[in-house]
Amino acid sequence: MKLNLLSCDAQRPDRRAIAKCIAEYTSLDDSLCSELTDILLDGDAVDIEVDGKNTSSAFRALRKLSIDYEIVE
């Protein structure tokens, strides 16, 4: 399932936790996840693809990190 990560509304976002979350639910490597996290926190949207079996866990983790997202597919 494709997700568009729109923004992070946390007052003090945890870069490492966000990168770890992205890495856990996608098939991307850690360095790319860190790069995507920086892009997200700079205010740009990021497209990721979540494995089908982990979608509900990914949604929960993104909400916990105060990340706004939209489902693309």
PDB file of N, CA, C and O in Angstrom:
ATOM      1  N   MET A   1       0.845  -1.166   0.000  1.00  0.00           N
ATOM      2  CA  MET A   1       0.000   0.000   0.000  1.00  0.00           C
ATOM      3  C   MET A   1       0.899   1.240   0.000  1.00  0.00           C
ATOM      4  O   MET A   1       1.853   1.320   0.757  1.00  0.00           O
ATOM      5  N   LYS A   2       0.567   2.197  -0.839  1.00  0.00           N
ATOM      6  CA  LYS A   2       1.354   3.425  -0.922  1.00  0.00           C
ATOM      7  C   LYS A   2       0.773   4.474   0.012  1.00  0.00           C
ATOM      8  O   LYS A   2      -0.434   4.662   0.085  1.00  0.00           O
ATOM      9  N   LEU A   3       1.685   5.136   0.727  1.00  0.00           N
ATOM     10  CA  LEU A   3       1.314   6.212   1.631  1.00  0.00           C
ATOM     11  C   LEU A   3       2.082   7.461   1.253  1.00  0.00           C
ATOM     12  O   LEU A   3       3.231   7.394   0.815  1.00  0.00           O
ATOM     13  N   ASN A   4       1.451   8.586   1.461  1.00  0.00           N
ATOM     14  CA  ASN A   4       2.090   9.868   1.275  1.00  0.00           C
ATOM     15  C   ASN A   4       2.204  10.487   2.661  1.00  0.00           C
ATOM     16  O   ASN A   4       1.190  10.858   3.256  1.00  0.00           O
ATOM     17  N   LEU A   5       3.424  10.593   3.180  1.00  0.00           N
ATOM     18  CA  LEU A   5       3.642  11.212   4.482  1.00  0.00           C
ATOM     19  C   LEU A   5       3.676  12.716   4.270  1.00  0.00           C
ATOM     20  O   LEU A   5       4.527  13.234   3.556  1.00  0.00           O
ATOM     21  N   LEU A   6       2.737  13.419   4.881  1.00  0.00           N
ATOM     22  CA  LEU A   6       2.546  14.839   4.600  1.00  0.00           C
ATOM     23  C   LEU A   6       3.357  15.752   5.512  1.00  0.00           C
ATOM     24  O   LEU A   6       4.012  16.677   5.054  1.00  0.00           O
ATOM     25  N   SER A   7       3.291  15.512   6.809  1.00  0.00           N
ATOM     26  CA  SER A   7       3.988  16.381   7.751  1.00  0.00           C
ATOM     27  C   SER A   7       4.077  15.708   9.110  1.00  0.00           C
ATOM     28  O   SER A   7       3.414  14.715   9.378  1.00  0.00           O
ATOM     29  N   CYS A   8       4.909  16.290   9.952  1.00  0.00           N
ATOM     30  CA  CYS A   8       5.036  15.816  11.332  1.00  0.00           C
ATOM     31  C   CYS A   8       4.677  16.982  12.245  1.00  0.00           C
ATOM     32  O   CYS A   8       5.303  18.045  12.192  1.00  0.00           O
ATOM     33  N   ASP A   9       3.646  16.786  13.075  1.00  0.00           N
ATOM     34  CA  ASP A   9       3.140  17.860  13.919  1.00  0.00           C
ATOM     35  C   ASP A   9       3.685  17.826  15.349  1.00  0.00           C
ATOM     36  O   ASP A   9       3.237  18.605  16.187  1.00  0.00           O
ATOM     37  N   ALA A  10       4.636  16.960  15.620  1.00  0.00           N
ATOM     38  CA  ALA A  10       5.192  16.869  16.967  1.00  0.00           C
ATOM     39  C   ALA A  10       5.993  18.130  17.282  1.00  0.00           C
ATOM     40  O   ALA A  10       6.651  18.698  16.406  1.00  0.00           O
ATOM     41  N   GLN A  11       5.944  18.577  18.540  1.00  0.00           N
ATOM     42  CA  GLN A  11       6.701  19.766  18.927  1.00  0.00           C
ATOM     43  C   GLN A  11       8.202  19.514  18.816  1.00  0.00           C
ATOM     44  O   GLN A  11       8.941  20.374  18.367  1.00  0.00           O
ATOM     45  N   ARG A  12       8.634  18.355  19.257  1.00  0.00           N
ATOM     46  CA  ARG A  12      10.048  17.980  19.165  1.00  0.00           C
ATOM     47  C   ARG A  12      10.138  16.608  18.516  1.00  0.00           C
ATOM     48  O   ARG A  12      10.238  15.590  19.207  1.00  0.00           O
ATOM     49  N   PRO A  13      10.111  16.562  17.183  1.00  0.00           N
ATOM     50  CA  PRO A  13      10.111  15.263  16.491  1.00  0.00           C
ATOM     51  C   PRO A  13      11.411  14.498  16.721  1.00  0.00           C
ATOM     52  O   PRO A  13      12.495  15.081  16.742  1.00  0.00           O
ATOM     53  N   ASP A  14      11.282  13.210  16.903  1.00  0.00           N
ATOM     54  CA  ASP A  14      12.418  12.313  17.125  1.00  0.00           C
ATOM     55  C   ASP A  14      12.845  11.731  15.775  1.00  0.00           C
ATOM     56  O   ASP A  14      12.228  10.809  15.262  1.00  0.00           O
ATOM     57  N   ARG A  15      13.902  12.295  15.204  1.00  0.00           N
ATOM     58  CA  ARG A  15      14.365  11.872  13.878  1.00  0.00           C
ATOM     59  C   ARG A  15      14.684  10.378  13.834  1.00  0.00           C
ATOM     60  O   ARG A  15      14.346   9.703  12.879  1.00  0.00           O
ATOM     61  N   ARG A  16      15.350   9.904  14.852  1.00  0.00           N
ATOM     62  CA  ARG A  16      15.751   8.492  14.864  1.00  0.00           C
ATOM     63  C   ARG A  16      14.540   7.575  14.938  1.00  0.00           C
ATOM     64  O   ARG A  16      14.482   6.554  14.250  1.00  0.00           O
ATOM     65  N   ALA A  17      13.547   7.926  15.728  1.00  0.00           N
ATOM     66  CA  ALA A  17      12.346   7.101  15.841  1.00  0.00           C
ATOM     67  C   ALA A  17      11.552   7.094  14.536  1.00  0.00           C
ATOM     68  O   ALA A  17      11.014   6.059  14.133  1.00  0.00           O
ATOM     69  N   ILE A  18      11.493   8.245  13.862  1.00  0.00           N
ATOM     70  CA  ILE A  18      10.774   8.310  12.594  1.00  0.00           C
ATOM     71  C   ILE A  18      11.483   7.476  11.545  1.00  0.00           C
ATOM     72  O   ILE A  18      10.852   6.701  10.815  1.00  0.00           O
ATOM     73  N   ALA A  19      12.810   7.601  11.453  1.00  0.00           N
ATOM     74  CA  ALA A  19      13.579   6.815  10.480  1.00  0.00           C
ATOM     75  C   ALA A  19      13.444   5.319  10.758  1.00  0.00           C
ATOM     76  O   ALA A  19      13.289   4.513   9.837  1.00  0.00           O
ATOM     77  N   LYS A  20      13.459   4.951  12.038  1.00  0.00           N
ATOM     78  CA  LYS A  20      13.309   3.543  12.413  1.00  0.00           C
ATOM     79  C   LYS A  20      11.922   3.030  12.036  1.00  0.00           C
ATOM     80  O   LYS A  20      11.776   1.896  11.562  1.00  0.00           O
ATOM     81  N   CYS A  21      10.908   3.845  12.224  1.00  0.00           N
ATOM     82  CA  CYS A  21       9.537   3.472  11.865  1.00  0.00           C
ATOM     83  C   CYS A  21       9.421   3.243  10.363  1.00  0.00           C
ATOM     84  O   CYS A  21       8.838   2.251   9.928  1.00  0.00           O
ATOM     85  N   ILE A  22       9.974   4.150   9.572  1.00  0.00           N
ATOM     86  CA  ILE A  22       9.920   4.007   8.123  1.00  0.00           C
ATOM     87  C   ILE A  22      10.657   2.741   7.690  1.00  0.00           C
ATOM     88  O   ILE A  22      10.172   1.975   6.861  1.00  0.00           O
ATOM     89  N   ALA A  23      11.816   2.500   8.290  1.00  0.00           N
ATOM     90  CA  ALA A  23      12.605   1.311   7.937  1.00  0.00           C
ATOM     91  C   ALA A  23      11.882   0.023   8.316  1.00  0.00           C
ATOM     92  O   ALA A  23      11.958  -0.973   7.595  1.00  0.00           O
ATOM     93  N   GLU A  24      11.178   0.051   9.437  1.00  0.00           N
ATOM     94  CA  GLU A  24      10.498  -1.150   9.929  1.00  0.00           C
ATOM     95  C   GLU A  24       9.347  -1.585   9.024  1.00  0.00           C
ATOM     96  O   GLU A  24       9.126  -2.781   8.826  1.00  0.00           O
ATOM     97  N   TYR A  25       8.640  -0.628   8.445  1.00  0.00           N
ATOM     98  CA  TYR A  25       7.441  -0.962   7.675  1.00  0.00           C
ATOM     99  C   TYR A  25       7.617  -0.882   6.161  1.00  0.00           C
ATOM    100  O   TYR A  25       6.657  -1.079   5.425  1.00  0.00           O
ATOM    101  N   THR A  26       8.828  -0.588   5.711  1.00  0.00           N
ATOM    102  CA  THR A  26       9.124  -0.580   4.278  1.00  0.00           C
ATOM    103  C   THR A  26      10.330  -1.461   4.010  1.00  0.00           C
ATOM    104  O   THR A  26      10.935  -1.982   4.936  1.00  0.00           O
ATOM    105  N   SER A  27      10.685  -1.589   2.750  1.00  0.00           N
ATOM    106  CA  SER A  27      11.862  -2.388   2.394  1.00  0.00           C
ATOM    107  C   SER A  27      13.044  -1.490   2.037  1.00  0.00           C
ATOM    108  O   SER A  27      13.911  -1.872   1.269  1.00  0.00           O
ATOM    109  N   LEU A  28      13.086  -0.282   2.602  1.00  0.00           N
ATOM    110  CA  LEU A  28      14.153   0.674   2.329  1.00  0.00           C
ATOM    111  C   LEU A  28      15.290   0.505   3.329  1.00  0.00           C
ATOM    112  O   LEU A  28      15.072   0.083   4.467  1.00  0.00           O
ATOM    113  N   ASP A  29      16.509   0.865   2.909  1.00  0.00           N
ATOM    114  CA  ASP A  29      17.650   0.752   3.827  1.00  0.00           C
ATOM    115  C   ASP A  29      17.681   1.941   4.792  1.00  0.00           C
ATOM    116  O   ASP A  29      17.003   2.951   4.599  1.00  0.00           O
ATOM    117  N   ASP A  30      18.478   1.808   5.843  1.00  0.00           N
ATOM    118  CA  ASP A  30      18.487   2.796   6.916  1.00  0.00           C
ATOM    119  C   ASP A  30      18.914   4.191   6.461  1.00  0.00           C
ATOM    120  O   ASP A  30      18.366   5.190   6.928  1.00  0.00           O
ATOM    121  N   SER A  31      19.901   4.273   5.576  1.00  0.00           N
ATOM    122  CA  SER A  31      20.377   5.593   5.144  1.00  0.00           C
ATOM    123  C   SER A  31      19.295   6.332   4.344  1.00  0.00           C
ATOM    124  O   SER A  31      19.121   7.542   4.501  1.00  0.00           O
ATOM    125  N   LEU A  32      18.579   5.608   3.509  1.00  0.00           N
ATOM    126  CA  LEU A  32      17.493   6.225   2.746  1.00  0.00           C
ATOM    127  C   LEU A  32      16.365   6.650   3.684  1.00  0.00           C
ATOM    128  O   LEU A  32      15.758   7.709   3.493  1.00  0.00           O
ATOM    129  N   CYS A  33      16.089   5.861   4.697  1.00  0.00           N
ATOM    130  CA  CYS A  33      15.043   6.218   5.663  1.00  0.00           C
ATOM    131  C   CYS A  33      15.417   7.493   6.421  1.00  0.00           C
ATOM    132  O   CYS A  33      14.560   8.342   6.667  1.00  0.00           O
ATOM    133  N   SER A  34      16.687   7.643   6.757  1.00  0.00           N
ATOM    134  CA  SER A  34      17.139   8.866   7.426  1.00  0.00           C
ATOM    135  C   SER A  34      16.996  10.070   6.503  1.00  0.00           C
ATOM    136  O   SER A  34      16.591  11.156   6.933  1.00  0.00           O
ATOM    137  N   GLU A  35      17.312   9.878   5.239  1.00  0.00           N
ATOM    138  CA  GLU A  35      17.179  10.941   4.251  1.00  0.00           C
ATOM    139  C   GLU A  35      15.712  11.348   4.084  1.00  0.00           C
ATOM    140  O   GLU A  35      15.385  12.539   4.041  1.00  0.00           O
ATOM    141  N   LEU A  36      14.825  10.352   4.000  1.00  0.00           N
ATOM    142  CA  LEU A  36      13.392  10.634   3.875  1.00  0.00           C
ATOM    143  C   LEU A  36      12.862  11.350   5.107  1.00  0.00           C
ATOM    144  O   LEU A  36      11.998  12.222   5.003  1.00  0.00           O
ATOM    145  N   THR A  37      13.370  10.995   6.275  1.00  0.00           N
ATOM    146  CA  THR A  37      12.969  11.656   7.517  1.00  0.00           C
ATOM    147  C   THR A  37      13.358  13.126   7.484  1.00  0.00           C
ATOM    148  O   THR A  37      12.566  13.991   7.853  1.00  0.00           O
ATOM    149  N   ASP A  38      14.578  13.417   7.033  1.00  0.00           N
ATOM    150  CA  ASP A  38      15.013  14.812   6.932  1.00  0.00           C
ATOM    151  C   ASP A  38      14.133  15.593   5.968  1.00  0.00           C
ATOM    152  O   ASP A  38      13.761  16.735   6.243  1.00  0.00           O
ATOM    153  N   ILE A  39      13.778  14.975   4.842  1.00  0.00           N
ATOM    154  CA  ILE A  39      12.908  15.630   3.857  1.00  0.00           C
ATOM    155  C   ILE A  39      11.537  15.914   4.474  1.00  0.00           C
ATOM    156  O   ILE A  39      10.992  17.006   4.329  1.00  0.00           O
ATOM    157  N   LEU A  40      10.997  14.930   5.193  1.00  0.00           N
ATOM    158  CA  LEU A  40       9.690  15.096   5.840  1.00  0.00           C
ATOM    159  C   LEU A  40       9.718  16.223   6.863  1.00  0.00           C
ATOM    160  O   LEU A  40       8.820  17.060   6.906  1.00  0.00           O
ATOM    161  N   LEU A  41      10.751  16.264   7.682  1.00  0.00           N
ATOM    162  CA  LEU A  41      10.826  17.277   8.730  1.00  0.00           C
ATOM    163  C   LEU A  41      11.149  18.662   8.180  1.00  0.00           C
ATOM    164  O   LEU A  41      10.905  19.663   8.850  1.00  0.00           O
ATOM    165  N   ASP A  42      11.681  18.724   6.956  1.00  0.00           N
ATOM    166  CA  ASP A  42      11.900  20.018   6.303  1.00  0.00           C
ATOM    167  C   ASP A  42      10.609  20.583   5.715  1.00  0.00           C
ATOM    168  O   ASP A  42      10.577  21.708   5.255  1.00  0.00           O
ATOM    169  N   GLY A  43       9.544  19.773   5.694  1.00  0.00           N
ATOM    170  CA  GLY A  43       8.245  20.250   5.261  1.00  0.00           C
ATOM    171  C   GLY A  43       7.757  19.715   3.936  1.00  0.00           C
ATOM    172  O   GLY A  43       6.696  20.111   3.468  1.00  0.00           O
ATOM    173  N   ASP A  44       8.512  18.829   3.304  1.00  0.00           N
ATOM    174  CA  ASP A  44       8.084  18.249   2.031  1.00  0.00           C
ATOM    175  C   ASP A  44       7.440  16.890   2.262  1.00  0.00           C
ATOM    176  O   ASP A  44       7.797  16.177   3.197  1.00  0.00           O
ATOM    177  N   ALA A  45       6.511  16.539   1.391  1.00  0.00           N
ATOM    178  CA  ALA A  45       5.835  15.242   1.481  1.00  0.00           C
ATOM    179  C   ALA A  45       6.768  14.136   0.985  1.00  0.00           C
ATOM    180  O   ALA A  45       7.639  14.360   0.148  1.00  0.00           O
ATOM    181  N   VAL A  46       6.578  12.921   1.522  1.00  0.00           N
ATOM    182  CA  VAL A  46       7.396  11.759   1.180  1.00  0.00           C
ATOM    183  C   VAL A  46       6.474  10.598   0.837  1.00  0.00           C
ATOM    184  O   VAL A  46       5.509  10.340   1.558  1.00  0.00           O
ATOM    185  N   ASP A  47       6.763   9.923  -0.266  1.00  0.00           N
ATOM    186  CA  ASP A  47       6.006   8.735  -0.665  1.00  0.00           C
ATOM    187  C   ASP A  47       6.732   7.486  -0.207  1.00  0.00           C
ATOM    188  O   ASP A  47       7.937   7.359  -0.438  1.00  0.00           O
ATOM    189  N   ILE A  48       6.007   6.574   0.449  1.00  0.00           N
ATOM    190  CA  ILE A  48       6.584   5.289   0.834  1.00  0.00           C
ATOM    191  C   ILE A  48       5.590   4.188   0.469  1.00  0.00           C
ATOM    192  O   ILE A  48       4.408   4.460   0.251  1.00  0.00           O
ATOM    193  N   GLU A  49       6.076   2.968   0.431  1.00  0.00           N
ATOM    194  CA  GLU A  49       5.210   1.822   0.193  1.00  0.00           C
ATOM    195  C   GLU A  49       5.347   0.871   1.379  1.00  0.00           C
ATOM    196  O   GLU A  49       6.439   0.409   1.690  1.00  0.00           O
ATOM    197  N   VAL A  50       4.218   0.596   2.030  1.00  0.00           N
ATOM    198  CA  VAL A  50       4.177  -0.262   3.215  1.00  0.00           C
ATOM    199  C   VAL A  50       3.762  -1.658   2.789  1.00  0.00           C
ATOM    200  O   VAL A  50       2.870  -1.828   1.961  1.00  0.00           O
ATOM    201  N   ASP A  51       4.418  -2.667   3.375  1.00  0.00           N
ATOM    202  CA  ASP A  51       4.049  -4.052   3.105  1.00  0.00           C
ATOM    203  C   ASP A  51       2.608  -4.283   3.528  1.00  0.00           C
ATOM    204  O   ASP A  51       2.171  -3.789   4.567  1.00  0.00           O
ATOM    205  N   GLY A  52       1.860  -5.058   2.740  1.00  0.00           N
ATOM    206  CA  GLY A  52       0.445  -5.281   2.964  1.00  0.00           C
ATOM    207  C   GLY A  52       0.081  -5.836   4.317  1.00  0.00           C
ATOM    208  O   GLY A  52      -0.934  -5.485   4.895  1.00  0.00           O
ATOM    209  N   LYS A  53       0.912  -6.692   4.878  1.00  0.00           N
ATOM    210  CA  LYS A  53       0.575  -7.323   6.158  1.00  0.00           C
ATOM    211  C   LYS A  53       0.802  -6.404   7.357  1.00  0.00           C
ATOM    212  O   LYS A  53       0.323  -6.666   8.448  1.00  0.00           O
ATOM    213  N   ASN A  54       1.531  -5.300   7.167  1.00  0.00           N
ATOM    214  CA  ASN A  54       1.882  -4.426   8.284  1.00  0.00           C
ATOM    215  C   ASN A  54       1.153  -3.091   8.275  1.00  0.00           C
ATOM    216  O   ASN A  54       1.532  -2.190   9.002  1.00  0.00           O
ATOM    217  N   THR A  55       0.126  -2.950   7.480  1.00  0.00           N
ATOM    218  CA  THR A  55      -0.481  -1.634   7.319  1.00  0.00           C
ATOM    219  C   THR A  55      -1.093  -1.080   8.601  1.00  0.00           C
ATOM    220  O   THR A  55      -0.871   0.083   8.927  1.00  0.00           O
ATOM    221  N   SER A  56      -1.819  -1.868   9.332  1.00  0.00           N
ATOM    222  CA  SER A  56      -2.457  -1.344  10.547  1.00  0.00           C
ATOM    223  C   SER A  56      -1.417  -0.966  11.597  1.00  0.00           C
ATOM    224  O   SER A  56      -1.556   0.048  12.278  1.00  0.00           O
ATOM    225  N   SER A  57      -0.351  -1.725  11.698  1.00  0.00           N
ATOM    226  CA  SER A  57       0.732  -1.394  12.632  1.00  0.00           C
ATOM    227  C   SER A  57       1.442  -0.120  12.198  1.00  0.00           C
ATOM    228  O   SER A  57       1.814   0.710  13.027  1.00  0.00           O
ATOM    229  N   ALA A  58       1.625   0.030  10.892  1.00  0.00           N
ATOM    230  CA  ALA A  58       2.278   1.237  10.373  1.00  0.00           C
ATOM    231  C   ALA A  58       1.423   2.464  10.656  1.00  0.00           C
ATOM    232  O   ALA A  58       1.947   3.508  11.064  1.00  0.00           O
ATOM    233  N   PHE A  59       0.116   2.368  10.438  1.00  0.00           N
ATOM    234  CA  PHE A  59      -0.779   3.489  10.715  1.00  0.00           C
ATOM    235  C   PHE A  59      -0.688   3.901  12.182  1.00  0.00           C
ATOM    236  O   PHE A  59      -0.611   5.077  12.507  1.00  0.00           O
ATOM    237  N   ARG A  60      -0.705   2.920  13.057  1.00  0.00           N
ATOM    238  CA  ARG A  60      -0.642   3.186  14.496  1.00  0.00           C
ATOM    239  C   ARG A  60       0.685   3.870  14.857  1.00  0.00           C
ATOM    240  O   ARG A  60       0.711   4.848  15.616  1.00  0.00           O
ATOM    241  N   ALA A  61       1.789   3.372  14.309  1.00  0.00           N
ATOM    242  CA  ALA A  61       3.103   3.941  14.600  1.00  0.00           C
ATOM    243  C   ALA A  61       3.220   5.368  14.076  1.00  0.00           C
ATOM    244  O   ALA A  61       3.772   6.248  14.751  1.00  0.00           O
ATOM    245  N   LEU A  62       2.692   5.627  12.895  1.00  0.00           N
ATOM    246  CA  LEU A  62       2.744   6.976  12.327  1.00  0.00           C
ATOM    247  C   LEU A  62       1.915   7.950  13.151  1.00  0.00           C
ATOM    248  O   LEU A  62       2.333   9.087  13.399  1.00  0.00           O
ATOM    249  N   ARG A  63       0.751   7.516  13.606  1.00  0.00           N
ATOM    250  CA  ARG A  63      -0.079   8.382  14.462  1.00  0.00           C
ATOM    251  C   ARG A  63       0.629   8.672  15.780  1.00  0.00           C
ATOM    252  O   ARG A  63       0.584   9.793  16.290  1.00  0.00           O
ATOM    253  N   LYS A  64       1.303   7.680  16.329  1.00  0.00           N
ATOM    254  CA  LYS A  64       2.013   7.851  17.591  1.00  0.00           C
ATOM    255  C   LYS A  64       3.145   8.872  17.455  1.00  0.00           C
ATOM    256  O   LYS A  64       3.441   9.610  18.390  1.00  0.00           O
ATOM    257  N   LEU A  65       3.764   8.922  16.262  1.00  0.00           N
ATOM    258  CA  LEU A  65       4.849   9.870  16.007  1.00  0.00           C
ATOM    259  C   LEU A  65       4.327  11.222  15.505  1.00  0.00           C
ATOM    260  O   LEU A  65       5.108  12.093  15.149  1.00  0.00           O
ATOM    261  N   SER A  66       3.002  11.418  15.489  1.00  0.00           N
ATOM    262  CA  SER A  66       2.339  12.652  15.039  1.00  0.00           C
ATOM    263  C   SER A  66       2.636  12.975  13.582  1.00  0.00           C
ATOM    264  O   SER A  66       2.834  14.133  13.216  1.00  0.00           O
ATOM    265  N   ILE A  67       2.653  11.934  12.753  1.00  0.00           N
ATOM    266  CA  ILE A  67       2.887  12.115  11.326  1.00  0.00           C
ATOM    267  C   ILE A  67       1.551  12.035  10.598  1.00  0.00           C
ATOM    268  O   ILE A  67       0.825  11.061  10.739  1.00  0.00           O
ATOM    269  N   ASP A  68       1.243  13.087   9.849  1.00  0.00           N
ATOM    270  CA  ASP A  68       0.037  13.100   9.025  1.00  0.00           C
ATOM    271  C   ASP A  68       0.337  12.366   7.730  1.00  0.00           C
ATOM    272  O   ASP A  68       1.382  12.562   7.129  1.00  0.00           O
ATOM    273  N   TYR A  69      -0.593  11.544   7.287  1.00  0.00           N
ATOM    274  CA  TYR A  69      -0.399  10.766   6.068  1.00  0.00           C
ATOM    275  C   TYR A  69      -1.702  10.648   5.310  1.00  0.00           C
ATOM    276  O   TYR A  69      -2.770  10.912   5.867  1.00  0.00           O
ATOM    277  N   GLU A  70      -1.585  10.287   4.036  1.00  0.00           N
ATOM    278  CA  GLU A  70      -2.764   9.969   3.247  1.00  0.00           C
ATOM    279  C   GLU A  70      -2.477   8.694   2.481  1.00  0.00           C
ATOM    280  O   GLU A  70      -1.336   8.425   2.103  1.00  0.00           O
ATOM    281  N   ILE A  71      -3.532   7.914   2.270  1.00  0.00           N
ATOM    282  CA  ILE A  71      -3.412   6.663   1.547  1.00  0.00           C
ATOM    283  C   ILE A  71      -3.541   6.973   0.061  1.00  0.00           C
ATOM    284  O   ILE A  71      -4.529   7.559  -0.367  1.00  0.00           O
ATOM    285  N   VAL A  72      -2.528   6.565  -0.715  1.00  0.00           N
ATOM    286  CA  VAL A  72      -2.536   6.813  -2.154  1.00  0.00           C
ATOM    287  C   VAL A  72      -3.200   5.675  -2.876  1.00  0.00           C
ATOM    288  O   VAL A  72      -3.941   5.859  -3.823  1.00  0.00           O
ATOM    289  N   GLU A  73      -2.958   4.465  -2.436  1.00  0.00           N
ATOM    290  CA  GLU A  73      -3.470   3.279  -3.132  1.00  0.00           C
ATOM    291  C   GLU A  73      -4.112   2.335  -2.167  1.00  0.00           C
ATOM    292  O   GLU A  73      -3.637   2.069  -1.128  1.00  0.00           O
TER     293      GLU A  73
END
